[in-house]
Amino acid sequence: MALVMNLLLLLFSVALVRSDQTTTPLKSFKIGENVTYDCIDIYKQPGLDHPLLKNHTIQVKPSRIQLNSQIGNNITHKNKLKCPDGTVPVLRNTKEFITNVNLFAEKYVHPQSADSPGTHIAGVRSHAGPYRGIQAWVEAVDLKIEKDQASYSQIYLGSGVNQQINYISTGFMINPGFFGDGRVWSYGFWKGKDGKGCYNTACSGFVQVSRTIPIVQPIAISPTESSLLRPFIHQDKNTGNWWLTHLGPDEPYGDIGYWPKELFNLLDNGANMVGVGGVVKASPSGSSPPMGKGTFPDGGRRSSAIFANIDVLNSDFEQSKINSFPIEILVDSPKCYGLRVGTVKWYIRTRLGYFFNYGGPGGNSCGV
Ligand SMILES: *[C@@H]1O[C@H](CO)[C@@H](O)[C@H](O)[C@H]1NC(C)=O
Ligand SMILES: *[C@@H]1O[C@H](CO)[C@@H](O)[C@H](O)[C@H]1NC(C)=O
Ligand SMILES: CC(=O)N[C@H]1CO[C@H](CO)[C@@H](O)[C@@H]1O
């Protein structure tokens, strides 16, 4: 019975997304072949169609918390998306996209435990919660990824009790099976109360509030400079909702939107785990894609990909370095992917921080 209900709910949410796209958007932006954003009334956005959000009141701004001064993104969002007042950009999802994404999300058990076959990780994690947030510099890199592979760089937080898990992650992914192209995309993912959830706006749940920065978009990578973005996930002090922000020059804070607290049952008082790292998914034939920059972290700190100035918010919403807490290093396939914790006193621009290099070339013998 419960299973039938779950399946019905899933079908229902997919149907809602599709039907909503027949409503006329106020304005649309086509930023490339197969990439169109519709500006939808913020109160009628498909994200709100989730059954758990029937009584939800939209929060238009997070309650501001004090963060250490931090220069933000190195990547400017160049797409020049600007929806009219009262509307928000929503990626126009094709039928094919929604099907692919939902199938993928069902299999996406727990990306930081390498449980599912063909998944490999290189990252750090801390279990000493509760945490109210996490932020880090994440590097976006163009990599050659086959159609049936995926490569991510992510920050995440979550809580697990028995077989249940609540989880939120964001960062970059190259995932041709989703997007139909090999570009780097920003993304957000959640799994909530009933073990369900999804990517971006492929199903309902995420509430977009920024008029200019959609949760999911292709990232323009500079061929010569490191392309760095500073995503930040944090719980709102007053409402308990989980905000996604790109710290940077775009908006002073680029508050993109949030996952409402109603979606979760294990995150009310923070998350008991946080982490950052690279994740890859091999093709069914067993060929693992490159991770990071595709190079092992055995050269200079620019020669492999980097996560830098990794900070968390503690249970009192105070910012500290992730290594003020006990951390674990997770590398499940050292033959193919490595991780090296930063040892020099180095900082990106303003502030000293905990950082590491990671990645590797992948290949055909990374194990399952
Ligand atoms: C919404 O509010 C009504 C009336 O208070 C309540 O019966 C219902 O359970 C609520 N639904 C959700 C999803 O919270
Ligand atoms: C756009 O979508 C169509 C239909 O799915 C596909 O054939 C085409 O290759 C796509 N174009 C790009 C640039 O991904
Ligand atoms: C790490 C870093 O800051 N990289 C670059 C960010 O963008 C500026 C301006 O384009 C460059 O000067 C930095 O080298």
Short mmCIF file of C-alpha atoms and ligand atoms in Angstrom, two decimals:
data_model
loop_
_atom_site.label_atom_id
_atom_site.label_comp_id
_atom_site.label_asym_id
_atom_site.label_seq_id
_atom_site.Cartn_x
_atom_site.Cartn_y
_atom_site.Cartn_z
CA MET A 1 0.00 0.00 0.00
CA ALA A 2 2.71 2.46 1.02
CA LEU A 3 4.65 1.63 -2.12
CA VAL A 4 1.64 2.22 -4.32
CA MET A 5 1.09 5.57 -2.67
CA ASN A 6 4.69 6.53 -3.21
CA LEU A 7 4.54 5.64 -6.86
CA LEU A 8 1.36 7.61 -7.28
CA LEU A 9 2.91 10.62 -5.62
CA LEU A 10 5.87 10.41 -7.93
CA LEU A 11 3.71 10.20 -11.02
CA PHE A 12 1.65 13.02 -9.70
CA SER A 13 4.56 15.36 -9.22
CA VAL A 14 5.88 14.66 -12.71
CA ALA A 15 2.47 15.31 -14.20
CA LEU A 16 2.25 18.61 -12.36
CA VAL A 17 5.54 19.81 -13.74
CA ARG A 18 4.44 18.99 -17.25
CA SER A 19 1.03 20.54 -17.02
CA ASP A 20 2.43 23.71 -15.53
CA GLN A 21 4.58 24.21 -18.54
CA THR A 22 1.54 24.74 -20.65
CA THR A 23 0.79 27.93 -18.67
CA THR A 24 2.05 30.94 -20.55
CA PRO A 25 5.22 32.38 -19.07
CA LEU A 26 5.51 36.14 -18.84
CA LYS A 27 8.79 36.08 -20.67
CA SER A 28 11.28 33.46 -21.85
CA PHE A 29 15.03 33.41 -22.32
CA LYS A 30 16.60 31.03 -24.77
CA ILE A 31 20.28 30.87 -23.92
CA GLY A 32 21.22 28.00 -26.21
CA GLU A 33 19.85 25.07 -28.14
CA ASN A 34 17.51 23.15 -25.81
CA VAL A 35 18.12 25.60 -22.97
CA THR A 36 15.17 27.88 -22.33
CA TYR A 37 14.08 29.55 -19.10
CA ASP A 38 10.50 30.65 -18.58
CA CYS A 39 9.75 33.50 -16.20
CA ILE A 40 6.93 32.14 -14.04
CA ASP A 41 4.92 33.99 -11.40
CA ILE A 42 6.83 33.31 -8.16
CA TYR A 43 3.61 32.17 -6.44
CA LYS A 44 2.70 29.81 -9.28
CA GLN A 45 6.08 28.19 -9.81
CA PRO A 46 5.99 24.40 -10.24
CA GLY A 47 8.21 23.94 -7.17
CA LEU A 48 5.24 24.79 -4.96
CA ASP A 49 3.07 21.98 -6.34
CA HIS A 50 4.59 19.51 -3.88
CA PRO A 51 1.89 17.91 -1.69
CA LEU A 52 3.87 18.79 1.47
CA LEU A 53 3.81 22.47 0.51
CA LYS A 54 0.05 22.95 0.45
CA ASN A 55 0.21 25.40 3.35
CA HIS A 56 3.63 26.85 2.62
CA THR A 57 4.16 30.60 2.74
CA ILE A 58 6.95 31.78 0.45
CA GLN A 59 9.96 33.30 2.15
CA VAL A 60 11.30 35.92 -0.23
CA LYS A 61 14.57 36.64 1.62
CA PRO A 62 16.64 34.66 4.11
CA SER A 63 17.11 36.06 7.62
CA ARG A 64 20.58 37.49 7.27
CA ILE A 65 23.34 35.93 9.31
CA GLN A 66 26.79 37.39 9.85
CA LEU A 67 29.43 35.82 7.64
CA ASN A 68 33.13 36.59 7.62
CA SER A 69 33.91 38.87 4.74
CA GLN A 70 34.50 36.70 1.77
CA ILE A 71 34.97 37.67 -1.81
CA GLY A 72 32.57 35.58 -3.76
CA ASN A 73 32.34 33.92 -7.11
CA ASN A 74 35.04 34.06 -9.66
CA ILE A 75 32.50 33.13 -12.25
CA THR A 76 30.09 35.81 -13.22
CA HIS A 77 26.76 34.51 -14.29
CA LYS A 78 26.95 35.71 -17.85
CA ASN A 79 23.62 34.54 -19.13
CA LYS A 80 21.99 37.92 -18.61
CA LEU A 81 18.83 36.35 -17.40
CA LYS A 82 16.58 38.83 -15.74
CA CYS A 83 13.00 37.92 -15.14
CA PRO A 84 10.41 40.67 -14.62
CA ASP A 85 9.40 41.65 -11.07
CA GLY A 86 7.34 38.98 -9.36
CA THR A 87 8.58 36.17 -11.63
CA VAL A 88 11.41 33.65 -11.42
CA PRO A 89 13.34 31.72 -14.08
CA VAL A 90 12.45 28.03 -14.40
CA LEU A 91 14.34 25.80 -16.82
CA ARG A 92 11.98 24.43 -19.44
CA ASN A 93 12.26 20.69 -18.88
CA THR A 94 11.73 18.41 -21.82
CA LYS A 95 9.84 15.15 -21.30
CA GLU A 96 13.04 13.26 -21.92
CA PHE A 97 14.88 15.31 -19.33
CA ILE A 98 12.28 14.67 -16.65
CA THR A 99 12.29 10.94 -17.30
CA ASN A 100 16.08 10.72 -17.20
CA VAL A 101 16.35 12.81 -14.08
CA ASN A 102 13.70 10.90 -12.18
CA LEU A 103 15.27 7.56 -13.04
CA PHE A 104 18.65 8.86 -12.00
CA ALA A 105 17.35 10.30 -8.72
CA GLU A 106 15.78 6.96 -7.78
CA LYS A 107 19.11 5.23 -8.14
CA TYR A 108 20.98 8.04 -6.42
CA VAL A 109 21.07 6.34 -3.05
CA HIS A 110 23.79 8.13 -1.21
CA PRO A 111 26.47 9.70 -3.36
CA GLN A 112 28.98 10.06 -0.56
CA SER A 113 29.02 6.45 0.50
CA ALA A 114 29.91 4.86 -2.85
CA ASP A 115 27.25 2.22 -2.15
CA SER A 116 25.82 2.08 -5.60
CA PRO A 117 27.78 0.20 -8.25
CA GLY A 118 30.07 2.29 -10.38
CA THR A 119 30.08 5.26 -7.98
CA HIS A 120 33.44 6.52 -6.77
CA ILE A 121 34.27 9.36 -4.42
CA ALA A 122 37.15 11.48 -3.17
CA GLY A 123 36.23 13.91 -0.44
CA VAL A 124 36.08 14.86 3.21
CA ARG A 125 33.18 14.55 5.59
CA SER A 126 32.41 15.46 9.18
CA HIS A 127 29.89 13.71 11.41
CA ALA A 128 30.08 16.00 14.42
CA GLY A 129 26.84 17.90 13.87
CA PRO A 130 24.44 19.50 14.21
CA TYR A 131 25.49 21.82 11.43
CA ARG A 132 23.44 24.69 10.09
CA GLY A 133 25.34 25.15 6.86
CA ILE A 134 28.35 24.58 4.64
CA GLN A 135 30.20 26.67 2.06
CA ALA A 136 33.33 26.19 -0.03
CA TRP A 137 35.12 27.35 -3.13
CA VAL A 138 34.32 24.75 -5.77
CA GLU A 139 36.16 24.58 -9.05
CA ALA A 140 34.30 24.10 -12.33
CA VAL A 141 36.32 22.24 -14.96
CA ASP A 142 35.54 21.16 -18.50
CA LEU A 143 36.07 17.41 -18.79
CA LYS A 144 35.37 14.88 -21.46
CA ILE A 145 32.57 12.70 -20.05
CA GLU A 146 30.88 9.96 -22.07
CA LYS A 147 27.12 9.94 -22.60
CA ASP A 148 26.48 7.31 -19.94
CA GLN A 149 28.87 8.67 -17.30
CA ALA A 150 28.68 11.56 -14.85
CA SER A 151 31.17 13.61 -12.86
CA TYR A 152 30.27 15.97 -9.98
CA SER A 153 31.92 18.38 -7.60
CA GLN A 154 29.64 18.89 -4.65
CA ILE A 155 29.11 20.26 -1.17
CA TYR A 156 26.39 18.56 0.88
CA LEU A 157 24.76 18.13 4.22
CA GLY A 158 22.37 15.56 5.61
CA SER A 159 21.13 13.44 8.47
CA GLY A 160 20.62 9.71 8.60
CA VAL A 161 18.66 7.61 11.09
CA ASN A 162 18.28 3.88 10.54
CA GLN A 163 17.43 3.47 6.88
CA GLN A 164 16.17 7.01 6.48
CA ILE A 165 18.18 9.86 5.07
CA ASN A 166 17.57 13.54 4.46
CA TYR A 167 20.07 15.11 2.14
CA ILE A 168 20.85 18.34 0.26
CA SER A 169 23.69 18.90 -2.17
CA THR A 170 24.85 21.48 -4.68
CA GLY A 171 27.81 22.22 -6.92
CA PHE A 172 28.64 21.38 -10.51
CA MET A 173 27.96 18.36 -12.68
CA ILE A 174 28.76 17.16 -16.14
CA ASN A 175 26.03 14.70 -16.97
CA PRO A 176 25.25 14.30 -20.67
CA GLY A 177 22.48 11.80 -19.88
CA PHE A 178 20.55 14.57 -18.15
CA PHE A 179 21.25 17.64 -20.14
CA GLY A 180 21.94 16.23 -23.57
CA ASP A 181 25.26 18.06 -23.60
CA GLY A 182 28.73 17.74 -22.10
CA ARG A 183 28.78 21.17 -20.47
CA VAL A 184 29.31 21.96 -16.80
CA TRP A 185 26.04 22.81 -15.07
CA SER A 186 25.30 24.14 -11.62
CA TYR A 187 22.71 22.03 -9.81
CA GLY A 188 20.90 21.31 -6.56
CA PHE A 189 19.62 17.97 -5.26
CA TRP A 190 17.49 16.97 -2.29
CA LYS A 191 16.05 13.85 -0.72
CA GLY A 192 13.41 14.31 1.96
CA LYS A 193 10.87 12.73 4.27
CA ASP A 194 9.73 9.77 2.24
CA GLY A 195 13.09 9.03 0.61
CA LYS A 196 11.99 11.01 -2.42
CA GLY A 197 13.44 14.06 -3.96
CA CYS A 198 15.12 15.17 -7.10
CA TYR A 199 17.39 17.46 -9.02
CA ASN A 200 16.82 21.13 -9.60
CA THR A 201 13.27 21.78 -10.71
CA ALA A 202 12.66 18.43 -12.43
CA CYS A 203 10.08 17.77 -9.73
CA SER A 204 8.43 20.09 -7.23
CA GLY A 205 10.00 21.06 -3.89
CA PHE A 206 12.62 23.73 -4.55
CA VAL A 207 11.36 27.31 -4.32
CA GLN A 208 13.20 29.68 -6.65
CA VAL A 209 13.33 33.32 -5.51
CA SER A 210 16.18 34.90 -7.49
CA ARG A 211 15.09 36.61 -10.68
CA THR A 212 18.56 36.31 -12.18
CA ILE A 213 20.28 33.11 -11.00
CA PRO A 214 18.38 29.87 -11.66
CA ILE A 215 19.29 26.83 -9.53
CA VAL A 216 20.40 25.02 -12.68
CA GLN A 217 22.37 26.62 -15.48
CA PRO A 218 25.31 25.97 -17.79
CA ILE A 219 28.53 27.56 -16.55
CA ALA A 220 30.91 29.40 -18.87
CA ILE A 221 34.38 28.07 -18.10
CA SER A 222 37.43 30.20 -18.72
CA PRO A 223 40.11 28.26 -20.59
CA THR A 224 42.90 30.14 -18.81
CA GLU A 225 41.70 30.98 -15.28
CA SER A 226 40.40 28.76 -12.51
CA SER A 227 36.63 29.01 -12.51
CA LEU A 228 35.56 29.13 -8.89
CA LEU A 229 32.16 29.42 -7.36
CA ARG A 230 31.30 29.70 -3.68
CA PRO A 231 28.01 27.92 -3.05
CA PHE A 232 26.52 28.07 0.44
CA ILE A 233 23.71 25.92 1.84
CA HIS A 234 22.33 27.03 5.18
CA GLN A 235 19.33 26.73 7.41
CA ASP A 236 17.35 29.88 8.04
CA LYS A 237 17.44 30.87 11.70
CA ASN A 238 13.83 31.94 11.82
CA THR A 239 11.99 29.70 9.37
CA GLY A 240 14.07 26.49 9.33
CA ASN A 241 14.09 26.47 5.50
CA TRP A 242 17.32 25.47 3.74
CA TRP A 243 18.69 28.26 1.52
CA LEU A 244 20.95 27.96 -1.48
CA THR A 245 23.17 31.01 -2.06
CA HIS A 246 26.03 31.79 -4.40
CA LEU A 247 28.23 34.10 -2.35
CA GLY A 248 29.48 36.62 -4.80
CA PRO A 249 29.24 39.88 -6.62
CA ASP A 250 26.11 39.03 -8.55
CA GLU A 251 23.50 40.20 -6.14
CA PRO A 252 25.65 41.06 -3.13
CA TYR A 253 24.52 37.68 -1.93
CA GLY A 254 23.04 35.59 -4.72
CA ASP A 255 20.18 34.03 -2.82
CA ILE A 256 18.85 31.58 -5.35
CA GLY A 257 16.04 30.00 -3.39
CA TYR A 258 15.40 27.34 -0.78
CA TRP A 259 14.14 23.88 0.07
CA PRO A 260 11.26 24.37 2.53
CA LYS A 261 11.57 22.68 5.93
CA GLU A 262 8.31 20.81 5.27
CA LEU A 263 10.17 18.53 2.85
CA PHE A 264 12.37 17.07 5.59
CA ASN A 265 11.90 15.20 8.86
CA LEU A 266 15.52 14.84 10.04
CA LEU A 267 16.85 18.36 9.50
CA ASP A 268 14.72 20.45 11.87
CA ASN A 269 17.61 21.17 14.23
CA GLY A 270 20.40 21.07 11.68
CA ALA A 271 22.18 18.29 9.81
CA ASN A 272 24.42 15.76 11.54
CA MET A 273 26.81 15.42 8.61
CA VAL A 274 28.50 17.76 6.12
CA GLY A 275 30.99 17.11 3.37
CA VAL A 276 32.57 18.13 0.09
CA GLY A 277 34.16 16.16 -2.70
CA GLY A 278 34.16 14.72 -6.17
CA VAL A 279 31.75 11.97 -7.20
CA VAL A 280 31.72 10.00 -10.44
CA LYS A 281 29.38 7.49 -11.97
CA ALA A 282 30.86 4.89 -14.33
CA SER A 283 29.14 3.73 -17.48
CA PRO A 284 27.37 0.33 -17.28
CA SER A 285 30.34 -1.18 -19.15
CA GLY A 286 32.52 -0.24 -16.15
CA SER A 287 34.45 2.66 -17.61
CA SER A 288 34.92 5.39 -14.98
CA PRO A 289 35.10 9.03 -16.06
CA PRO A 290 37.71 11.57 -14.99
CA MET A 291 37.14 13.45 -11.72
CA GLY A 292 38.22 17.00 -10.82
CA LYS A 293 40.65 18.08 -13.53
CA GLY A 294 41.29 14.47 -14.54
CA THR A 295 44.69 14.56 -12.83
CA PHE A 296 45.89 13.05 -9.55
CA PRO A 297 46.64 15.51 -6.75
CA ASP A 298 50.36 14.93 -6.85
CA GLY A 299 51.58 18.10 -8.52
CA GLY A 300 51.26 21.79 -7.72
CA ARG A 301 47.97 22.94 -6.25
CA ARG A 302 46.80 24.31 -9.59
CA SER A 303 47.50 21.10 -11.45
CA SER A 304 44.53 19.26 -9.97
CA ALA A 305 41.09 20.46 -8.93
CA ILE A 306 40.58 22.15 -5.58
CA PHE A 307 38.03 22.70 -2.83
CA ALA A 308 39.13 25.65 -0.71
CA ASN A 309 38.16 27.65 2.38
CA ILE A 310 35.68 25.00 3.45
CA ASP A 311 33.57 26.47 6.24
CA VAL A 312 30.59 25.23 8.21
CA LEU A 313 27.98 26.87 10.42
CA ASN A 314 27.79 25.22 13.84
CA SER A 315 24.59 24.61 15.81
CA ASP A 316 24.63 28.28 16.90
CA PHE A 317 24.96 29.48 13.29
CA GLU A 318 28.57 30.52 13.84
CA GLN A 319 31.03 30.17 10.99
CA SER A 320 34.14 28.03 11.45
CA LYS A 321 36.54 25.99 9.37
CA ILE A 322 35.41 22.44 8.73
CA ASN A 323 38.61 21.11 10.34
CA SER A 324 37.69 22.63 13.68
CA PHE A 325 35.60 19.43 13.79
CA PRO A 326 36.81 15.86 13.38
CA ILE A 327 36.94 15.01 9.69
CA GLU A 328 37.16 11.79 7.73
CA ILE A 329 38.83 11.41 4.37
CA LEU A 330 36.91 9.29 1.91
CA VAL A 331 38.69 7.82 -1.09
CA ASP A 332 37.24 4.51 -2.26
CA SER A 333 39.30 3.87 -5.41
CA PRO A 334 42.84 5.21 -4.85
CA LYS A 335 44.03 3.58 -8.08
CA CYS A 336 41.83 5.96 -10.04
CA TYR A 337 41.20 9.01 -7.82
CA GLY A 338 43.17 10.69 -5.05
CA LEU A 339 42.93 13.43 -2.43
CA ARG A 340 45.64 15.52 -0.79
CA VAL A 341 44.91 17.82 2.11
CA GLY A 342 46.52 21.26 1.75
CA THR A 343 49.64 21.69 3.79
CA VAL A 344 50.91 25.12 2.85
CA LYS A 345 49.43 28.20 4.42
CA TRP A 346 47.58 29.31 1.39
CA TYR A 347 44.40 31.20 0.88
CA ILE A 348 42.26 32.35 -1.94
CA ARG A 349 42.35 36.11 -1.81
CA THR A 350 41.37 37.12 1.70
CA ARG A 351 41.18 34.39 4.24
CA LEU A 352 43.11 31.38 5.38
CA GLY A 353 41.12 28.20 5.01
CA TYR A 354 41.08 24.45 4.95
CA PHE A 355 41.53 23.13 1.42
CA PHE A 356 42.39 20.01 -0.53
CA ASN A 357 43.22 18.89 -4.05
CA TYR A 358 41.44 15.89 -5.51
CA GLY A 359 40.65 13.98 -8.68
CA GLY A 360 42.06 11.49 -11.12
CA PRO A 361 41.80 10.08 -14.61
CA GLY A 362 39.36 7.20 -13.99
CA GLY A 363 39.61 4.29 -16.38
CA ASN A 364 38.51 0.69 -16.76
CA SER A 365 39.87 -0.81 -13.55
CA CYS A 366 38.50 1.44 -10.79
CA GLY A 367 36.47 -1.37 -9.23
CA VAL A 368 32.76 -1.37 -8.53
C1 LIG B 1 -2.61 22.20 5.72
O1 LIG B 1 -3.47 22.76 6.66
C2 LIG B 1 -4.65 22.01 6.89
C3 LIG B 1 -5.56 22.82 7.83
O2 LIG B 1 -4.85 23.27 8.95
C4 LIG B 1 -4.27 20.65 7.48
O3 LIG B 1 -5.42 19.86 7.69
C5 LIG B 1 -3.33 19.94 6.48
O4 LIG B 1 -2.87 18.72 7.04
C6 LIG B 1 -2.16 20.81 6.15
N1 LIG B 1 -1.39 20.16 5.06
C7 LIG B 1 -0.08 20.06 5.07
C8 LIG B 1 0.54 19.35 3.92
O5 LIG B 1 0.62 20.51 5.96
C1 LIG B 2 18.46 19.23 -28.56
O1 LIG B 2 17.46 18.24 -28.38
C2 LIG B 2 17.27 17.41 -29.50
C3 LIG B 2 16.11 16.48 -29.19
O2 LIG B 2 16.29 15.82 -27.96
C4 LIG B 2 18.56 16.66 -29.82
O3 LIG B 2 18.40 15.86 -30.95
C5 LIG B 2 19.70 17.65 -30.03
O4 LIG B 2 20.92 16.97 -30.21
C6 LIG B 2 19.81 18.60 -28.85
N1 LIG B 2 20.83 19.60 -29.08
C7 LIG B 2 21.85 19.82 -28.22
C8 LIG B 2 22.81 20.89 -28.60
O5 LIG B 2 21.99 19.19 -27.20
C1 LIG B 3 41.60 32.02 -8.13
C2 LIG B 3 41.23 33.27 -8.82
O1 LIG B 3 40.96 34.25 -8.19
N1 LIG B 3 41.21 33.24 -10.16
C3 LIG B 3 40.88 34.34 -11.05
C4 LIG B 3 39.50 34.93 -10.83
O2 LIG B 3 39.22 35.94 -11.75
C5 LIG B 3 40.12 37.03 -11.76
C6 LIG B 3 39.63 38.06 -12.77
O3 LIG B 3 39.25 37.44 -13.97
C7 LIG B 3 41.55 36.53 -12.04
O4 LIG B 3 42.47 37.57 -11.98
C8 LIG B 3 41.94 35.45 -11.03
O5 LIG B 3 43.20 34.92 -11.30
#
